[in-house]
Amino acid sequence: MRRPRPPVRLTRRGRLVVGLAVALLAIGLGLLVGTPGGAEATPRRVEVRQGDTLWSLADRYAPSRDPVGTIERIRHLNHLSGYTIYPGQELTFPVVD
């Protein structure tokens, strides 16, 4: 007749490793839930003022971003075929995190 196995016991180091693994898993899930597929937040609406250009708008609303990339995102969001904008025109502008 076999004796039952004693329960598995974790050493102090084992508990630390398991705790860190659980913490990293929780952080990873939190980041995954916090950034839904790379989708942007709701874009903002910006009214073009006299003298504005796509470059000046990109520089004003996203100074830490590459202006060329921001301009292309503005063009894509607003279905602009060129680079001309007009005072009073309302543009959808990508949200900067």
Short mmCIF file of N, CA, C and O in Angstrom, two decimals:
data_model
loop_
_atom_site.label_atom_id
_atom_site.label_comp_id
_atom_site.label_asym_id
_atom_site.label_seq_id
_atom_site.Cartn_x
_atom_site.Cartn_y
_atom_site.Cartn_z
N MET A 1 0.83 -1.16 0.00
CA MET A 1 0.00 0.00 0.00
C MET A 1 0.89 1.24 0.00
O MET A 1 1.84 1.34 0.75
N ARG A 2 0.53 2.20 -0.87
CA ARG A 2 1.32 3.44 -0.99
C ARG A 2 0.87 4.46 0.03
O ARG A 2 -0.31 4.59 0.34
N ARG A 3 1.86 5.19 0.48
CA ARG A 3 1.52 6.29 1.39
C ARG A 3 1.16 7.52 0.55
O ARG A 3 1.74 7.73 -0.51
N PRO A 4 0.20 8.30 1.02
CA PRO A 4 -0.15 9.52 0.27
C PRO A 4 1.03 10.50 0.27
O PRO A 4 1.79 10.58 1.23
N ARG A 5 1.16 11.19 -0.84
CA ARG A 5 2.23 12.18 -0.97
C ARG A 5 1.95 13.37 -0.07
O ARG A 5 0.81 13.83 0.04
N PRO A 6 2.99 13.93 0.50
CA PRO A 6 2.78 15.14 1.30
C PRO A 6 2.45 16.31 0.37
O PRO A 6 2.85 16.32 -0.78
N PRO A 7 1.73 17.31 0.86
CA PRO A 7 1.40 18.46 0.01
C PRO A 7 2.66 19.22 -0.40
O PRO A 7 3.66 19.22 0.30
N VAL A 8 2.58 19.84 -1.56
CA VAL A 8 3.71 20.63 -2.06
C VAL A 8 3.82 21.90 -1.23
O VAL A 8 2.84 22.59 -0.98
N ARG A 9 5.03 22.19 -0.81
CA ARG A 9 5.25 23.41 -0.04
C ARG A 9 6.24 24.28 -0.79
O ARG A 9 7.23 23.79 -1.33
N LEU A 10 5.95 25.55 -0.81
CA LEU A 10 6.84 26.49 -1.47
C LEU A 10 7.82 27.09 -0.47
O LEU A 10 7.43 27.44 0.65
N THR A 11 9.03 27.21 -0.91
CA THR A 11 10.03 27.89 -0.08
C THR A 11 9.78 29.40 -0.17
O THR A 11 8.94 29.86 -0.96
N ARG A 12 10.50 30.15 0.58
CA ARG A 12 10.38 31.61 0.54
C ARG A 12 10.68 32.11 -0.88
O ARG A 12 9.97 32.94 -1.42
N ARG A 13 11.71 31.57 -1.50
CA ARG A 13 12.07 31.96 -2.87
C ARG A 13 10.96 31.55 -3.85
O ARG A 13 10.62 32.30 -4.77
N GLY A 14 10.38 30.38 -3.66
CA GLY A 14 9.29 29.92 -4.52
C GLY A 14 8.08 30.83 -4.43
O GLY A 14 7.46 31.16 -5.44
N ARG A 15 7.74 31.25 -3.22
CA ARG A 15 6.61 32.18 -3.05
C ARG A 15 6.90 33.51 -3.72
O ARG A 15 6.01 34.12 -4.32
N LEU A 16 8.15 33.97 -3.64
CA LEU A 16 8.54 35.22 -4.28
C LEU A 16 8.40 35.10 -5.80
O LEU A 16 7.85 35.99 -6.46
N VAL A 17 8.86 34.00 -6.36
CA VAL A 17 8.78 33.79 -7.81
C VAL A 17 7.31 33.74 -8.25
O VAL A 17 6.93 34.37 -9.24
N VAL A 18 6.49 33.00 -7.54
CA VAL A 18 5.07 32.90 -7.89
C VAL A 18 4.40 34.28 -7.76
O VAL A 18 3.62 34.69 -8.61
N GLY A 19 4.72 35.00 -6.70
CA GLY A 19 4.15 36.34 -6.51
C GLY A 19 4.54 37.29 -7.62
O GLY A 19 3.71 38.04 -8.13
N LEU A 20 5.81 37.25 -8.02
CA LEU A 20 6.25 38.11 -9.12
C LEU A 20 5.58 37.72 -10.43
O LEU A 20 5.20 38.59 -11.23
N ALA A 21 5.43 36.43 -10.68
CA ALA A 21 4.76 35.97 -11.90
C ALA A 21 3.31 36.45 -11.95
O ALA A 21 2.83 36.93 -12.98
N VAL A 22 2.61 36.37 -10.82
CA VAL A 22 1.23 36.83 -10.76
C VAL A 22 1.17 38.34 -10.96
O VAL A 22 0.30 38.86 -11.68
N ALA A 23 2.09 39.08 -10.35
CA ALA A 23 2.11 40.54 -10.50
C ALA A 23 2.38 40.93 -11.95
O ALA A 23 1.71 41.82 -12.49
N LEU A 24 3.33 40.28 -12.60
CA LEU A 24 3.63 40.58 -14.01
C LEU A 24 2.45 40.24 -14.91
O LEU A 24 2.14 40.97 -15.85
N LEU A 25 1.79 39.15 -14.62
CA LEU A 25 0.60 38.78 -15.39
C LEU A 25 -0.50 39.83 -15.23
O LEU A 25 -1.14 40.23 -16.20
N ALA A 26 -0.70 40.30 -14.00
CA ALA A 26 -1.72 41.33 -13.75
C ALA A 26 -1.38 42.63 -14.47
O ALA A 26 -2.24 43.27 -15.07
N ILE A 27 -0.11 43.02 -14.44
CA ILE A 27 0.31 44.24 -15.14
C ILE A 27 0.12 44.08 -16.64
O ILE A 27 -0.39 44.98 -17.31
N GLY A 28 0.51 42.93 -17.16
CA GLY A 28 0.35 42.68 -18.59
C GLY A 28 -1.11 42.72 -19.03
O GLY A 28 -1.45 43.32 -20.04
N LEU A 29 -1.99 42.12 -18.25
CA LEU A 29 -3.42 42.17 -18.56
C LEU A 29 -3.96 43.59 -18.45
O LEU A 29 -4.78 44.01 -19.25
N GLY A 30 -3.47 44.34 -17.48
CA GLY A 30 -3.89 45.73 -17.33
C GLY A 30 -3.49 46.57 -18.53
O GLY A 30 -4.26 47.38 -19.03
N LEU A 31 -2.29 46.36 -19.03
CA LEU A 31 -1.84 47.09 -20.22
C LEU A 31 -2.63 46.67 -21.45
O LEU A 31 -2.95 47.49 -22.30
N LEU A 32 -2.92 45.40 -21.54
CA LEU A 32 -3.67 44.90 -22.68
C LEU A 32 -5.08 45.47 -22.69
O LEU A 32 -5.58 45.89 -23.73
N VAL A 33 -5.71 45.53 -21.55
CA VAL A 33 -7.06 46.08 -21.45
C VAL A 33 -7.02 47.60 -21.63
O VAL A 33 -7.91 48.19 -22.24
N GLY A 34 -5.97 48.24 -21.14
CA GLY A 34 -5.86 49.70 -21.21
C GLY A 34 -5.62 50.22 -22.60
O GLY A 34 -5.93 51.36 -22.90
N THR A 35 -5.08 49.42 -23.51
CA THR A 35 -4.84 49.85 -24.88
C THR A 35 -5.56 48.91 -25.83
O THR A 35 -5.00 47.93 -26.28
N PRO A 36 -6.81 49.19 -26.16
CA PRO A 36 -7.60 48.29 -26.97
C PRO A 36 -7.15 48.24 -28.42
O PRO A 36 -7.58 49.02 -29.24
N GLY A 37 -6.23 47.34 -28.71
CA GLY A 37 -5.81 47.10 -30.08
C GLY A 37 -5.13 48.28 -30.74
O GLY A 37 -5.18 48.41 -31.94
N GLY A 38 -4.55 49.18 -29.94
CA GLY A 38 -3.89 50.33 -30.52
C GLY A 38 -4.86 51.39 -31.03
O GLY A 38 -4.45 52.31 -31.71
N ALA A 39 -6.13 51.26 -30.74
CA ALA A 39 -7.11 52.23 -31.19
C ALA A 39 -6.90 53.55 -30.47
O ALA A 39 -6.53 53.60 -29.31
N GLU A 40 -7.15 54.61 -31.19
CA GLU A 40 -7.01 55.93 -30.60
C GLU A 40 -8.28 56.31 -29.87
O GLU A 40 -9.35 55.78 -30.14
N ALA A 41 -8.16 57.26 -28.96
CA ALA A 41 -9.33 57.80 -28.29
C ALA A 41 -10.13 58.61 -29.31
O ALA A 41 -9.69 58.84 -30.43
N THR A 42 -11.28 59.08 -28.91
CA THR A 42 -12.13 59.86 -29.82
C THR A 42 -11.37 61.09 -30.30
O THR A 42 -10.86 61.87 -29.50
N PRO A 43 -11.30 61.27 -31.62
CA PRO A 43 -10.57 62.43 -32.16
C PRO A 43 -11.27 63.74 -31.79
O PRO A 43 -12.47 63.77 -31.55
N ARG A 44 -10.51 64.81 -31.75
CA ARG A 44 -11.07 66.12 -31.44
C ARG A 44 -11.34 66.88 -32.73
O ARG A 44 -10.78 66.57 -33.76
N ARG A 45 -12.20 67.89 -32.63
CA ARG A 45 -12.50 68.75 -33.77
C ARG A 45 -11.74 70.05 -33.59
O ARG A 45 -11.71 70.63 -32.52
N VAL A 46 -11.10 70.51 -34.67
CA VAL A 46 -10.30 71.73 -34.65
C VAL A 46 -10.78 72.62 -35.79
O VAL A 46 -10.92 72.16 -36.92
N GLU A 47 -11.04 73.89 -35.47
CA GLU A 47 -11.43 74.84 -36.52
C GLU A 47 -10.18 75.54 -37.04
O GLU A 47 -9.36 76.05 -36.27
N VAL A 48 -10.06 75.57 -38.34
CA VAL A 48 -8.91 76.21 -38.99
C VAL A 48 -9.07 77.72 -38.89
O VAL A 48 -10.14 78.27 -39.19
N ARG A 49 -8.01 78.39 -38.45
CA ARG A 49 -8.00 79.86 -38.35
C ARG A 49 -7.19 80.44 -39.50
O ARG A 49 -6.42 79.74 -40.16
N GLN A 50 -7.37 81.73 -39.72
CA GLN A 50 -6.62 82.43 -40.77
C GLN A 50 -5.11 82.22 -40.55
O GLN A 50 -4.61 82.39 -39.46
N GLY A 51 -4.42 81.82 -41.58
CA GLY A 51 -2.98 81.63 -41.50
C GLY A 51 -2.55 80.22 -41.08
O GLY A 51 -1.36 79.90 -41.11
N ASP A 52 -3.50 79.38 -40.68
CA ASP A 52 -3.16 78.01 -40.29
C ASP A 52 -2.76 77.19 -41.50
O ASP A 52 -3.30 77.37 -42.60
N THR A 53 -1.82 76.29 -41.28
CA THR A 53 -1.45 75.28 -42.26
C THR A 53 -1.52 73.93 -41.56
O THR A 53 -1.59 73.88 -40.33
N LEU A 54 -1.48 72.87 -42.33
CA LEU A 54 -1.46 71.56 -41.69
C LEU A 54 -0.23 71.43 -40.80
O LEU A 54 -0.29 70.85 -39.71
N TRP A 55 0.88 71.99 -41.25
CA TRP A 55 2.11 71.93 -40.45
C TRP A 55 1.95 72.68 -39.13
O TRP A 55 2.32 72.19 -38.07
N SER A 56 1.36 73.89 -39.17
CA SER A 56 1.21 74.67 -37.93
C SER A 56 0.22 73.99 -36.98
O SER A 56 0.42 74.02 -35.77
N LEU A 57 -0.83 73.37 -37.53
CA LEU A 57 -1.77 72.66 -36.67
C LEU A 57 -1.10 71.45 -36.02
O LEU A 57 -1.28 71.19 -34.83
N ALA A 58 -0.32 70.72 -36.81
CA ALA A 58 0.40 69.56 -36.26
C ALA A 58 1.36 70.00 -35.17
O ALA A 58 1.47 69.36 -34.12
N ASP A 59 2.04 71.12 -35.39
CA ASP A 59 2.99 71.63 -34.41
C ASP A 59 2.29 72.14 -33.16
O ASP A 59 2.78 71.97 -32.05
N ARG A 60 1.12 72.75 -33.32
CA ARG A 60 0.38 73.31 -32.18
C ARG A 60 -0.25 72.21 -31.32
O ARG A 60 -0.20 72.26 -30.09
N TYR A 61 -0.87 71.22 -31.95
CA TYR A 61 -1.64 70.22 -31.20
C TYR A 61 -0.87 68.94 -30.88
O TYR A 61 -1.32 68.15 -30.07
N ALA A 62 0.26 68.73 -31.54
CA ALA A 62 1.06 67.53 -31.27
C ALA A 62 2.55 67.88 -31.35
O ALA A 62 3.28 67.35 -32.19
N PRO A 63 3.02 68.79 -30.48
CA PRO A 63 4.40 69.26 -30.59
C PRO A 63 5.45 68.18 -30.37
O PRO A 63 6.57 68.30 -30.87
N SER A 64 5.12 67.13 -29.67
CA SER A 64 6.11 66.08 -29.40
C SER A 64 6.12 65.00 -30.48
O SER A 64 6.94 64.10 -30.43
N ARG A 65 5.23 65.08 -31.44
CA ARG A 65 5.13 64.08 -32.50
C ARG A 65 5.81 64.57 -33.78
O ARG A 65 6.00 65.76 -33.98
N ASP A 66 6.10 63.62 -34.65
CA ASP A 66 6.64 63.93 -35.97
C ASP A 66 5.56 64.66 -36.77
O ASP A 66 4.48 64.10 -36.99
N PRO A 67 5.82 65.91 -37.20
CA PRO A 67 4.77 66.67 -37.90
C PRO A 67 4.33 66.01 -39.20
O PRO A 67 3.15 66.06 -39.55
N VAL A 68 5.24 65.39 -39.92
CA VAL A 68 4.88 64.77 -41.19
C VAL A 68 3.87 63.64 -40.96
O VAL A 68 2.86 63.54 -41.66
N GLY A 69 4.14 62.80 -39.96
CA GLY A 69 3.21 61.72 -39.65
C GLY A 69 1.87 62.24 -39.17
O GLY A 69 0.81 61.71 -39.54
N THR A 70 1.89 63.29 -38.36
CA THR A 70 0.65 63.89 -37.86
C THR A 70 -0.16 64.48 -39.01
O THR A 70 -1.38 64.31 -39.07
N ILE A 71 0.51 65.15 -39.94
CA ILE A 71 -0.18 65.73 -41.10
C ILE A 71 -0.86 64.62 -41.91
O ILE A 71 -2.01 64.76 -42.33
N GLU A 72 -0.16 63.53 -42.12
CA GLU A 72 -0.75 62.43 -42.88
C GLU A 72 -1.95 61.82 -42.15
O GLU A 72 -2.93 61.45 -42.79
N ARG A 73 -1.89 61.75 -40.83
CA ARG A 73 -3.04 61.25 -40.06
C ARG A 73 -4.21 62.21 -40.17
O ARG A 73 -5.36 61.79 -40.29
N ILE A 74 -3.95 63.53 -40.13
CA ILE A 74 -5.00 64.54 -40.29
C ILE A 74 -5.64 64.37 -41.68
O ILE A 74 -6.87 64.36 -41.82
N ARG A 75 -4.81 64.26 -42.71
CA ARG A 75 -5.32 64.11 -44.08
C ARG A 75 -6.19 62.85 -44.19
O ARG A 75 -7.24 62.86 -44.81
N HIS A 76 -5.73 61.76 -43.58
CA HIS A 76 -6.48 60.51 -43.65
C HIS A 76 -7.81 60.62 -42.91
O HIS A 76 -8.85 60.21 -43.44
N LEU A 77 -7.81 61.19 -41.71
CA LEU A 77 -9.04 61.33 -40.93
C LEU A 77 -10.07 62.22 -41.61
O LEU A 77 -11.27 62.04 -41.44
N ASN A 78 -9.59 63.21 -42.38
CA ASN A 78 -10.49 64.18 -42.99
C ASN A 78 -10.69 63.96 -44.49
O ASN A 78 -11.31 64.78 -45.16
N HIS A 79 -10.14 62.87 -45.00
CA HIS A 79 -10.28 62.53 -46.42
C HIS A 79 -9.82 63.67 -47.32
O HIS A 79 -10.49 64.02 -48.29
N LEU A 80 -8.69 64.28 -46.96
CA LEU A 80 -8.13 65.37 -47.76
C LEU A 80 -7.24 64.77 -48.85
O LEU A 80 -6.35 63.98 -48.56
N SER A 81 -7.45 65.21 -50.09
CA SER A 81 -6.61 64.70 -51.17
C SER A 81 -5.33 65.52 -51.30
O SER A 81 -4.33 65.04 -51.82
N GLY A 82 -5.36 66.76 -50.82
CA GLY A 82 -4.19 67.63 -50.90
C GLY A 82 -3.82 68.16 -49.53
O GLY A 82 -4.18 67.60 -48.50
N TYR A 83 -3.11 69.30 -49.57
CA TYR A 83 -2.61 69.89 -48.33
C TYR A 83 -3.22 71.26 -48.06
O TYR A 83 -2.81 71.95 -47.14
N THR A 84 -4.21 71.65 -48.84
CA THR A 84 -4.83 72.96 -48.68
C THR A 84 -5.99 72.88 -47.69
O THR A 84 -6.84 72.00 -47.79
N ILE A 85 -5.99 73.82 -46.75
CA ILE A 85 -7.09 73.95 -45.79
C ILE A 85 -7.54 75.40 -45.78
O ILE A 85 -6.79 76.29 -46.21
N TYR A 86 -8.76 75.66 -45.31
CA TYR A 86 -9.35 76.99 -45.39
C TYR A 86 -9.84 77.45 -44.03
O TYR A 86 -10.33 76.64 -43.23
N PRO A 87 -9.74 78.77 -43.75
CA PRO A 87 -10.25 79.31 -42.49
C PRO A 87 -11.74 78.97 -42.33
O PRO A 87 -12.50 79.03 -43.29
N GLY A 88 -12.11 78.56 -41.13
CA GLY A 88 -13.48 78.18 -40.84
C GLY A 88 -13.74 76.69 -41.05
O GLY A 88 -14.74 76.15 -40.58
N GLN A 89 -12.84 76.03 -41.77
CA GLN A 89 -12.99 74.59 -41.99
C GLN A 89 -12.78 73.86 -40.67
O GLN A 89 -11.92 74.21 -39.90
N GLU A 90 -13.62 72.86 -40.43
CA GLU A 90 -13.46 72.06 -39.21
C GLU A 90 -12.79 70.75 -39.59
O GLU A 90 -13.22 70.06 -40.49
N LEU A 91 -11.70 70.44 -38.87
CA LEU A 91 -10.95 69.22 -39.14
C LEU A 91 -11.03 68.29 -37.94
O LEU A 91 -11.02 68.73 -36.79
N THR A 92 -11.11 67.01 -38.24
CA THR A 92 -10.98 66.01 -37.19
C THR A 92 -9.50 65.83 -36.98
O THR A 92 -8.73 65.63 -37.92
N PHE A 93 -9.08 65.91 -35.72
CA PHE A 93 -7.67 65.87 -35.40
C PHE A 93 -7.37 64.67 -34.53
O PHE A 93 -8.10 64.40 -33.58
N PRO A 94 -6.29 63.92 -34.82
CA PRO A 94 -5.96 62.75 -33.99
C PRO A 94 -5.61 63.17 -32.58
O PRO A 94 -4.95 64.18 -32.36
N VAL A 95 -6.08 62.38 -31.62
CA VAL A 95 -5.78 62.65 -30.22
C VAL A 95 -4.35 62.22 -29.93
O VAL A 95 -3.91 61.16 -30.33
N VAL A 96 -3.64 63.07 -29.23
CA VAL A 96 -2.26 62.77 -28.84
C VAL A 96 -2.26 62.31 -27.40
O VAL A 96 -2.83 62.96 -26.54
N ASP A 97 -1.61 61.17 -27.14
CA ASP A 97 -1.56 60.67 -25.77
C ASP A 97 -0.48 61.32 -24.96
O ASP A 97 0.36 62.00 -25.35
#
